[in-house]
Amino acid sequence: MGEVARICSDLIRFDTTNPGSGERPAAEYVAALLSEAGIEPVVFESARHRTSVVARIPGDSPQALLVHGHLDVVPAQAADWRVHPFSGEVSGGCVWGRGAVDMKGTLSMTLALVRDWARRGVRPTRDVVLAFLADEEASGEYGARYAVREHRELFDGCTEAIGESGGYSVQAGDARIYPVAVGERGTAWMRLTATGVAGHGSHPPVDNAVAELCHALSRLAAHRWPVRLTPGVAALIESLEEILGERIDRDRLEEEAGRLGRAGALFRAQIRNSANPTMLQAGYKVNVVPGTATGHVDGRFLPGYREEFLQTVDRLLGPKVTREFVNIEDAPSAPMDAPFFERLRAALVAEDPAARPVPYVMSGGTDAKSFAGLGINGYGFAPLLLTPDLDYFGMFHGVDERVPVEGLEFGVRVLDRLLTAG
Ligand SMILES: [Zn+2]
């Protein structure tokens, strides 16, 4: 299994920045590694060089498990990094580079594992469908969404999926917590338009679209969204109380999240909806009042709170501003009381007896949303043992992203247990 670090390093050296020149060379590399192991990959492109790879490994049961990950990465400014972000350098026991954590490290674990199976003649317990997808760091339109829409048959029989953002270790005091994602907040990216009366900038204001939009965005930004304790977060808080041996005050969750540091970061953004204005466009000349003004808002809503979120947004925007969705995706949640969730926990504990797996909900979104549309229960489970000095959330899309080689090897063993244990 010593292959995992080499594959991770190789994958990092393909610059798959999104937006950028596409995932094709990385996808071809993945397809070649699978072919070498006797696994027949299906390679497809949603657009030029927007390439994804899917492969099925037959198991003892046709009820399939989907293991999905993305080939693209977010941009990196080389000047800010200690090593070049696309060097894939291995030093100090870590593989360095953009994507080490998010999520080429995970892809390399899967690849190393299935290649090892091929060498040892191991067959998984159930069919395993591997998906290496383009475009997760944007909307997934050129990756998961396209795959689900155009190649649905590749996912036949999949009842559960594992993907990114979960199963990594978070050191909180003496405890090693492994959050396993059971849901995500939903996405509501919106374009707002205010329409008014165009005219000369020197005239008394009549119906100024720029001002209307600013008022509406200001109301939205200032809104204090109420705390809503959803089942996934409630279960997390209960688990944290048990692990940390202290009470967490449900009436002061925001303060408690701050007090609890890394453990608190697991629920800080998951206790309310949010709506952040992110872009503004209006006008073309200082002495001309434009007839319209537009703005964009990144909205996120908790599982079960889509309607409440949209009604509140509409009330805050008022009658003079209209909204349309740039992207709307529901908030998926997968059962916590399922035997499969227990298997995820068991695989972690088997490799790290000190592991304390807990359920949690992601604040953002992943490709799991697209697969939820096929009725597949998605869990965030990309097992990784981090050293206590490494902060997962700090490295995610951050500078000096790196992953310990031993942590990757740990992940391979956890996945092996999950996919082959009786
Ligand atoms: Zn990711």
Short mmCIF file of C-alpha atoms in Angstrom, two decimals, residues 13-393:
data_model
loop_
_atom_site.label_atom_id
_atom_site.label_comp_id
_atom_site.label_asym_id
_atom_site.label_seq_id
_atom_site.Cartn_x
_atom_site.Cartn_y
_atom_site.Cartn_z
CA ARG A 13 1.03 17.63 -10.22
CA PHE A 14 -1.91 17.74 -12.65
CA ASP A 15 -3.09 21.33 -12.35
CA THR A 16 -6.85 20.78 -12.32
CA THR A 17 -7.70 24.27 -11.07
CA ASN A 18 -11.37 25.10 -11.54
CA PRO A 19 -11.90 27.34 -13.41
CA GLY A 20 -8.97 26.32 -15.60
CA SER A 21 -8.01 24.01 -18.40
CA GLY A 22 -9.99 20.99 -17.25
CA GLU A 23 -9.52 17.61 -15.64
CA ARG A 24 -8.66 15.52 -18.67
CA PRO A 25 -4.96 14.66 -18.03
CA ALA A 26 -5.74 13.73 -14.42
CA ALA A 27 -8.72 11.65 -15.54
CA GLU A 28 -6.56 9.81 -18.07
CA TYR A 29 -4.01 9.08 -15.36
CA VAL A 30 -6.76 7.65 -13.11
CA ALA A 31 -8.20 5.58 -15.96
CA ALA A 32 -4.74 4.14 -16.70
CA LEU A 33 -4.21 3.15 -13.04
CA LEU A 34 -7.59 1.40 -13.03
CA SER A 35 -6.93 -0.38 -16.33
CA GLU A 36 -3.59 -1.62 -15.03
CA ALA A 37 -5.50 -3.23 -12.17
CA GLY A 38 -7.88 -4.95 -14.59
CA ILE A 39 -10.76 -2.55 -13.83
CA GLU A 40 -12.55 -1.26 -16.92
CA PRO A 41 -13.07 2.51 -16.62
CA VAL A 42 -15.78 4.48 -18.39
CA VAL A 43 -14.35 7.87 -19.36
CA PHE A 44 -16.64 10.67 -20.51
CA GLU A 45 -16.51 14.40 -21.16
CA SER A 46 -19.31 16.84 -20.47
CA ALA A 47 -17.43 19.53 -22.39
CA ARG A 48 -13.95 19.85 -23.85
CA HIS A 49 -11.46 18.47 -21.28
CA ARG A 50 -14.12 18.32 -18.56
CA THR A 51 -13.51 14.65 -17.99
CA SER A 52 -14.84 12.18 -15.44
CA VAL A 53 -14.09 8.50 -14.85
CA VAL A 54 -16.48 5.88 -13.46
CA ALA A 55 -15.74 2.20 -12.88
CA ARG A 56 -17.54 -0.70 -11.25
CA ILE A 57 -15.82 -3.46 -9.29
CA PRO A 58 -18.10 -6.46 -8.90
CA GLY A 59 -18.65 -7.66 -5.37
CA ASP A 60 -20.50 -10.47 -3.67
CA SER A 61 -23.73 -8.47 -3.58
CA PRO A 62 -25.05 -6.32 -6.44
CA GLN A 63 -26.36 -3.76 -3.93
CA ALA A 64 -23.72 -1.23 -4.76
CA LEU A 65 -21.78 1.33 -2.77
CA LEU A 66 -20.71 4.49 -4.57
CA VAL A 67 -17.31 5.96 -3.68
CA HIS A 68 -17.15 9.40 -5.28
CA GLY A 69 -14.54 12.12 -5.36
CA HIS A 70 -13.61 15.10 -7.48
CA LEU A 71 -10.59 15.68 -9.69
CA ASP A 72 -10.70 19.48 -9.70
CA VAL A 73 -9.23 21.83 -7.11
CA VAL A 74 -9.72 25.47 -6.16
CA PRO A 75 -7.08 28.00 -7.34
CA ALA A 76 -3.83 28.48 -5.42
CA GLN A 77 -1.50 31.51 -5.39
CA ALA A 78 2.02 30.06 -5.50
CA ALA A 79 3.54 33.14 -3.83
CA ASP A 80 1.60 32.44 -0.62
CA TRP A 81 2.83 28.87 -0.27
CA ARG A 82 5.94 27.37 1.32
CA VAL A 83 6.19 24.88 -1.58
CA HIS A 84 4.79 25.20 -5.07
CA PRO A 85 1.10 24.22 -4.82
CA PHE A 86 1.35 21.89 -7.82
CA SER A 87 4.69 20.30 -6.89
CA GLY A 88 3.26 17.31 -5.04
CA GLU A 89 6.41 17.50 -2.95
CA VAL A 90 6.86 14.88 -0.25
CA SER A 91 8.70 16.27 2.77
CA GLY A 92 8.50 16.12 6.53
CA GLY A 93 6.30 13.04 6.26
CA CYS A 94 3.63 14.90 4.28
CA VAL A 95 2.51 15.18 0.67
CA TRP A 96 2.15 18.89 -0.10
CA GLY A 97 0.02 20.69 -2.61
CA ARG A 98 -3.36 21.97 -3.67
CA GLY A 99 -5.80 19.10 -3.33
CA ALA A 100 -3.81 17.11 -0.75
CA VAL A 101 -6.80 17.39 1.58
CA ASP A 102 -9.53 18.40 -0.89
CA MET A 103 -9.47 15.80 -2.25
CA LYS A 104 -6.72 14.15 -4.26
CA GLY A 105 -5.51 12.47 -1.08
CA THR A 106 -8.80 10.60 -0.90
CA LEU A 107 -8.72 9.69 -4.59
CA SER A 108 -5.23 8.26 -4.12
CA MET A 109 -6.46 6.12 -1.20
CA THR A 110 -9.21 4.61 -3.32
CA LEU A 111 -6.85 3.98 -6.22
CA ALA A 112 -4.14 2.45 -4.03
CA LEU A 113 -6.72 0.22 -2.37
CA VAL A 114 -8.32 -1.20 -5.50
CA ARG A 115 -4.92 -1.77 -7.08
CA ASP A 116 -3.88 -3.65 -3.96
CA TRP A 117 -7.07 -5.74 -4.17
CA ALA A 118 -6.20 -6.63 -7.76
CA ARG A 119 -2.75 -7.82 -6.70
CA ARG A 120 -4.14 -9.86 -3.81
CA GLY A 121 -7.26 -11.10 -5.63
CA VAL A 122 -9.60 -9.47 -3.11
CA ARG A 123 -13.27 -9.02 -3.96
CA PRO A 124 -15.38 -6.40 -2.15
CA THR A 125 -18.44 -7.37 -0.09
CA ARG A 126 -20.76 -5.56 -2.48
CA ASP A 127 -20.38 -3.92 -5.87
CA VAL A 128 -18.24 -0.81 -5.56
CA VAL A 129 -18.78 2.00 -8.04
CA LEU A 130 -15.86 4.44 -8.20
CA ALA A 131 -16.50 7.94 -9.54
CA PHE A 132 -13.72 10.47 -10.19
CA LEU A 133 -15.58 13.56 -11.20
CA ALA A 134 -14.96 16.94 -12.79
CA ASP A 135 -16.25 20.28 -11.58
CA GLU A 136 -17.20 19.77 -7.94
CA GLU A 137 -15.57 23.06 -6.99
CA ALA A 138 -18.06 24.90 -9.21
CA SER A 139 -21.64 23.63 -9.39
CA GLY A 140 -20.87 20.08 -10.56
CA GLU A 141 -22.69 20.91 -13.80
CA TYR A 142 -19.75 19.49 -15.80
CA GLY A 143 -19.20 16.61 -13.38
CA ALA A 144 -21.67 14.96 -11.00
CA ARG A 145 -24.77 16.60 -12.44
CA TYR A 146 -23.82 15.62 -15.95
CA ALA A 147 -22.95 12.08 -14.84
CA VAL A 148 -26.28 11.65 -13.07
CA ARG A 149 -28.20 13.07 -16.02
CA GLU A 150 -26.39 11.41 -18.93
CA HIS A 151 -24.91 8.24 -17.43
CA ARG A 152 -27.42 7.31 -14.81
CA GLU A 153 -27.02 3.59 -15.54
CA LEU A 154 -23.46 3.67 -14.18
CA PHE A 155 -24.94 4.11 -10.71
CA ASP A 156 -27.50 1.30 -10.91
CA GLY A 157 -27.97 -0.51 -7.63
CA CYS A 158 -26.17 2.14 -5.54
CA THR A 159 -27.98 2.60 -2.25
CA GLU A 160 -25.30 4.44 -0.29
CA ALA A 161 -22.41 6.69 -1.17
CA ILE A 162 -19.32 7.93 0.58
CA GLY A 163 -17.67 11.18 -0.41
CA GLU A 164 -15.65 14.04 0.92
CA SER A 165 -15.74 16.03 4.15
CA GLY A 166 -15.91 13.47 6.90
CA GLY A 167 -14.02 10.67 8.57
CA TYR A 168 -10.93 12.85 9.24
CA SER A 169 -9.55 13.28 12.74
CA VAL A 170 -10.10 16.41 14.79
CA GLN A 171 -8.01 16.66 17.93
CA ALA A 172 -10.08 18.30 20.68
CA GLY A 173 -8.18 18.19 23.96
CA ASP A 174 -7.40 14.55 24.64
CA ALA A 175 -10.10 13.30 22.34
CA ARG A 176 -9.70 12.30 18.71
CA ILE A 177 -13.04 13.01 17.10
CA TYR A 178 -13.96 11.76 13.63
CA PRO A 179 -16.94 13.66 12.22
CA VAL A 180 -18.89 11.59 9.70
CA ALA A 181 -21.24 13.72 7.60
CA VAL A 182 -24.88 12.67 7.54
CA GLY A 183 -26.17 15.72 5.70
CA GLU A 184 -25.43 19.08 4.16
CA ARG A 185 -27.03 22.47 4.17
CA GLY A 186 -28.89 23.16 0.95
CA THR A 187 -27.74 25.69 -1.63
CA ALA A 188 -29.74 28.69 -2.84
CA TRP A 189 -27.57 30.91 -4.99
CA MET A 190 -29.75 33.82 -6.06
CA ARG A 191 -29.63 36.72 -8.48
CA LEU A 192 -31.60 39.73 -7.24
CA THR A 193 -32.89 42.44 -9.52
CA ALA A 194 -34.23 45.83 -8.52
CA THR A 195 -36.07 47.81 -11.19
CA GLY A 196 -36.64 51.56 -10.96
CA VAL A 197 -36.88 54.68 -13.02
CA ALA A 198 -33.85 55.55 -15.16
CA GLY A 199 -32.95 59.21 -15.41
CA HIS A 200 -30.56 62.08 -14.87
CA GLY A 201 -28.37 61.83 -11.80
CA SER A 202 -29.02 65.47 -10.89
CA HIS A 203 -32.79 65.07 -10.57
CA PRO A 204 -34.53 64.43 -7.25
CA PRO A 205 -34.60 60.65 -6.60
CA VAL A 206 -37.77 58.96 -7.87
CA ASP A 207 -37.43 55.22 -7.79
CA ASN A 208 -33.73 54.46 -7.67
CA ALA A 209 -32.93 50.81 -8.45
CA VAL A 210 -29.41 51.02 -6.99
CA ALA A 211 -30.73 52.35 -3.69
CA GLU A 212 -33.54 49.79 -3.58
CA LEU A 213 -31.14 46.93 -4.09
CA CYS A 214 -28.78 48.28 -1.43
CA HIS A 215 -31.60 48.58 1.08
CA ALA A 216 -32.74 45.03 0.36
CA LEU A 217 -29.23 43.58 0.60
CA SER A 218 -28.61 45.49 3.79
CA ARG A 219 -31.77 44.03 5.38
CA LEU A 220 -30.72 40.55 4.25
CA ALA A 221 -27.16 40.90 5.55
CA ALA A 222 -28.30 42.30 8.90
CA HIS A 223 -30.85 39.56 9.53
CA ARG A 224 -30.16 37.38 12.54
CA TRP A 225 -31.24 33.94 11.40
CA PRO A 226 -32.79 31.99 14.26
CA VAL A 227 -30.94 28.99 15.66
CA ARG A 228 -32.54 25.74 14.47
CA LEU A 229 -31.33 22.51 15.94
CA THR A 230 -31.70 19.84 13.26
CA PRO A 231 -31.45 16.12 14.13
CA GLY A 232 -27.92 15.72 12.75
CA VAL A 233 -26.58 18.66 14.75
CA ALA A 234 -28.51 17.65 17.87
CA ALA A 235 -26.92 14.19 17.67
CA LEU A 236 -23.48 15.76 17.23
CA ILE A 237 -23.90 17.97 20.28
CA GLU A 238 -25.02 15.03 22.40
CA SER A 239 -21.98 13.04 21.28
CA LEU A 240 -19.65 15.94 21.98
CA GLU A 241 -21.04 16.30 25.49
CA GLU A 242 -20.29 12.67 26.14
CA ILE A 243 -16.80 12.79 24.63
CA LEU A 244 -15.73 16.06 26.21
CA GLY A 245 -17.47 15.29 29.51
CA GLU A 246 -19.17 18.66 29.76
CA ARG A 247 -22.53 20.23 29.11
CA ILE A 248 -23.12 22.29 25.97
CA ASP A 249 -25.74 24.99 26.51
CA ARG A 250 -28.40 24.66 23.79
CA ASP A 251 -29.55 28.23 24.45
CA ARG A 252 -26.13 29.72 23.70
CA LEU A 253 -24.92 27.52 20.87
CA GLU A 254 -23.03 30.25 19.06
CA GLU A 255 -20.95 31.14 22.13
CA GLU A 256 -20.49 27.47 22.92
CA ALA A 257 -19.17 26.83 19.41
CA GLY A 258 -16.57 29.56 19.93
CA ARG A 259 -15.60 28.23 23.34
CA LEU A 260 -15.15 24.67 22.09
CA GLY A 261 -12.63 25.57 19.36
CA ARG A 262 -12.15 22.79 16.81
CA ALA A 263 -15.01 20.73 18.24
CA GLY A 264 -17.24 23.82 18.09
CA ALA A 265 -16.30 24.39 14.45
CA LEU A 266 -18.23 21.20 13.69
CA PHE A 267 -21.54 22.96 14.36
CA ARG A 268 -20.85 26.72 14.35
CA ALA A 269 -22.13 27.22 10.77
CA GLN A 270 -24.72 24.45 10.95
CA ILE A 271 -27.20 25.91 13.44
CA ARG A 272 -28.85 28.44 11.17
CA ASN A 273 -29.57 29.36 7.58
CA SER A 274 -27.39 32.04 6.03
CA ALA A 275 -27.57 34.51 3.14
CA ASN A 276 -24.40 36.41 2.23
CA PRO A 277 -24.45 39.07 -0.51
CA THR A 278 -21.43 38.35 -2.72
CA MET A 279 -21.68 40.33 -6.00
CA LEU A 280 -23.13 43.67 -7.17
CA GLN A 281 -23.66 45.13 -10.64
CA ALA A 282 -25.32 48.43 -11.55
CA GLY A 283 -24.89 51.59 -13.55
CA TYR A 284 -22.46 52.80 -16.17
CA LYS A 285 -22.00 56.53 -15.58
CA VAL A 286 -21.87 58.69 -12.48
CA ASN A 287 -24.58 61.13 -13.60
CA VAL A 288 -27.04 58.52 -14.93
CA VAL A 289 -29.47 56.65 -12.68
CA PRO A 290 -29.75 53.14 -14.16
CA GLY A 291 -33.10 51.45 -14.56
CA THR A 292 -31.97 48.21 -12.94
CA ALA A 293 -29.45 46.93 -10.42
CA THR A 294 -28.54 43.33 -9.75
CA GLY A 295 -26.81 41.49 -6.94
CA HIS A 296 -25.95 37.91 -6.06
CA VAL A 297 -26.48 36.18 -2.75
CA ASP A 298 -25.01 32.89 -1.51
CA GLY A 299 -27.87 31.37 0.48
CA ARG A 300 -27.62 28.15 2.49
CA PHE A 301 -30.42 26.46 4.36
CA LEU A 302 -30.54 23.69 6.93
CA PRO A 303 -32.11 20.31 6.13
CA GLY A 304 -35.88 20.79 6.45
CA TYR A 305 -35.78 24.61 6.37
CA ARG A 306 -35.92 25.44 2.67
CA GLU A 307 -39.40 26.97 2.82
CA GLU A 308 -38.71 29.00 5.94
CA PHE A 309 -35.51 30.26 4.36
CA LEU A 310 -37.17 31.39 1.11
CA GLN A 311 -40.12 33.03 2.85
CA THR A 312 -37.75 34.98 5.08
CA VAL A 313 -35.63 36.04 2.11
CA ASP A 314 -38.73 37.29 0.28
CA ARG A 315 -39.95 39.23 3.29
CA LEU A 316 -36.55 40.87 3.74
CA LEU A 317 -36.16 41.73 0.06
CA GLY A 318 -39.54 43.43 -0.10
CA PRO A 319 -41.80 43.92 -3.12
CA LYS A 320 -39.40 45.93 -5.27
CA VAL A 321 -36.70 43.31 -5.65
CA THR A 322 -37.20 40.06 -7.51
CA ARG A 323 -35.09 36.98 -7.06
CA GLU A 324 -34.23 34.07 -9.32
CA PHE A 325 -32.10 31.04 -8.62
CA VAL A 326 -28.67 30.67 -10.15
CA ASN A 327 -28.45 27.34 -8.38
CA ILE A 328 -30.89 25.65 -6.02
CA GLU A 329 -30.17 22.28 -4.46
CA ASP A 330 -31.99 20.71 -1.58
CA ALA A 331 -30.29 19.82 1.70
CA PRO A 332 -29.72 16.06 1.71
CA SER A 333 -29.65 14.00 4.87
CA ALA A 334 -28.83 10.33 5.34
CA PRO A 335 -30.00 8.15 8.23
CA MET A 336 -27.83 8.01 11.35
CA ASP A 337 -29.57 4.96 12.78
CA ALA A 338 -28.70 2.83 9.75
CA PRO A 339 -26.48 -0.27 9.87
CA PHE A 340 -24.28 1.39 7.25
CA PHE A 341 -23.53 4.32 9.55
CA GLU A 342 -22.47 1.81 12.20
CA ARG A 343 -20.15 0.19 9.66
CA LEU A 344 -18.51 3.55 9.00
CA ARG A 345 -17.91 4.03 12.72
CA ALA A 346 -16.66 0.49 13.17
CA ALA A 347 -14.13 0.80 10.34
CA LEU A 348 -12.60 3.88 12.00
CA VAL A 349 -12.50 2.38 15.48
CA ALA A 350 -10.94 -0.83 14.17
CA GLU A 351 -7.97 1.15 12.85
CA ASP A 352 -7.82 3.74 15.63
CA PRO A 353 -9.08 2.35 18.93
CA ALA A 354 -9.07 5.91 20.32
CA ALA A 355 -11.37 7.14 17.54
CA ARG A 356 -14.61 8.83 18.60
CA PRO A 357 -16.77 8.96 15.46
CA VAL A 358 -19.65 11.45 15.60
CA PRO A 359 -22.36 12.43 13.13
CA TYR A 360 -22.25 15.97 11.73
CA VAL A 361 -23.77 18.14 9.02
CA MET A 362 -21.73 20.02 6.42
CA SER A 363 -22.16 23.76 6.17
CA GLY A 364 -21.59 23.78 2.43
CA GLY A 365 -22.29 21.34 -0.33
CA THR A 366 -20.69 18.50 -2.25
CA ASP A 367 -21.53 16.21 -5.14
CA ALA A 368 -23.56 14.15 -2.65
CA LYS A 369 -26.45 16.47 -3.52
CA SER A 370 -26.51 15.23 -7.11
CA PHE A 371 -26.45 11.60 -6.04
CA ALA A 372 -29.17 12.22 -3.46
CA GLY A 373 -31.32 12.99 -6.50
CA LEU A 374 -30.94 9.30 -7.49
CA GLY A 375 -32.12 8.25 -4.04
CA ILE A 376 -28.60 7.43 -2.84
CA ASN A 377 -27.92 8.10 0.85
CA GLY A 378 -24.67 10.04 0.99
CA TYR A 379 -22.22 10.11 3.87
CA GLY A 380 -19.17 12.33 4.18
CA PHE A 381 -16.49 9.74 4.79
CA ALA A 382 -12.97 10.23 3.47
CA PRO A 383 -10.98 8.72 6.34
CA LEU A 384 -7.78 10.51 7.24
CA LEU A 385 -5.65 10.55 10.36
CA LEU A 386 -4.20 14.02 10.84
CA THR A 387 -1.48 14.95 13.30
CA PRO A 388 -2.77 17.26 16.08
CA ASP A 389 -0.96 20.29 14.62
CA LEU A 390 -2.84 20.00 11.32
CA ASP A 391 -6.19 21.75 11.13
CA TYR A 392 -8.42 20.19 8.51
CA PHE A 393 -10.68 23.23 8.11
#
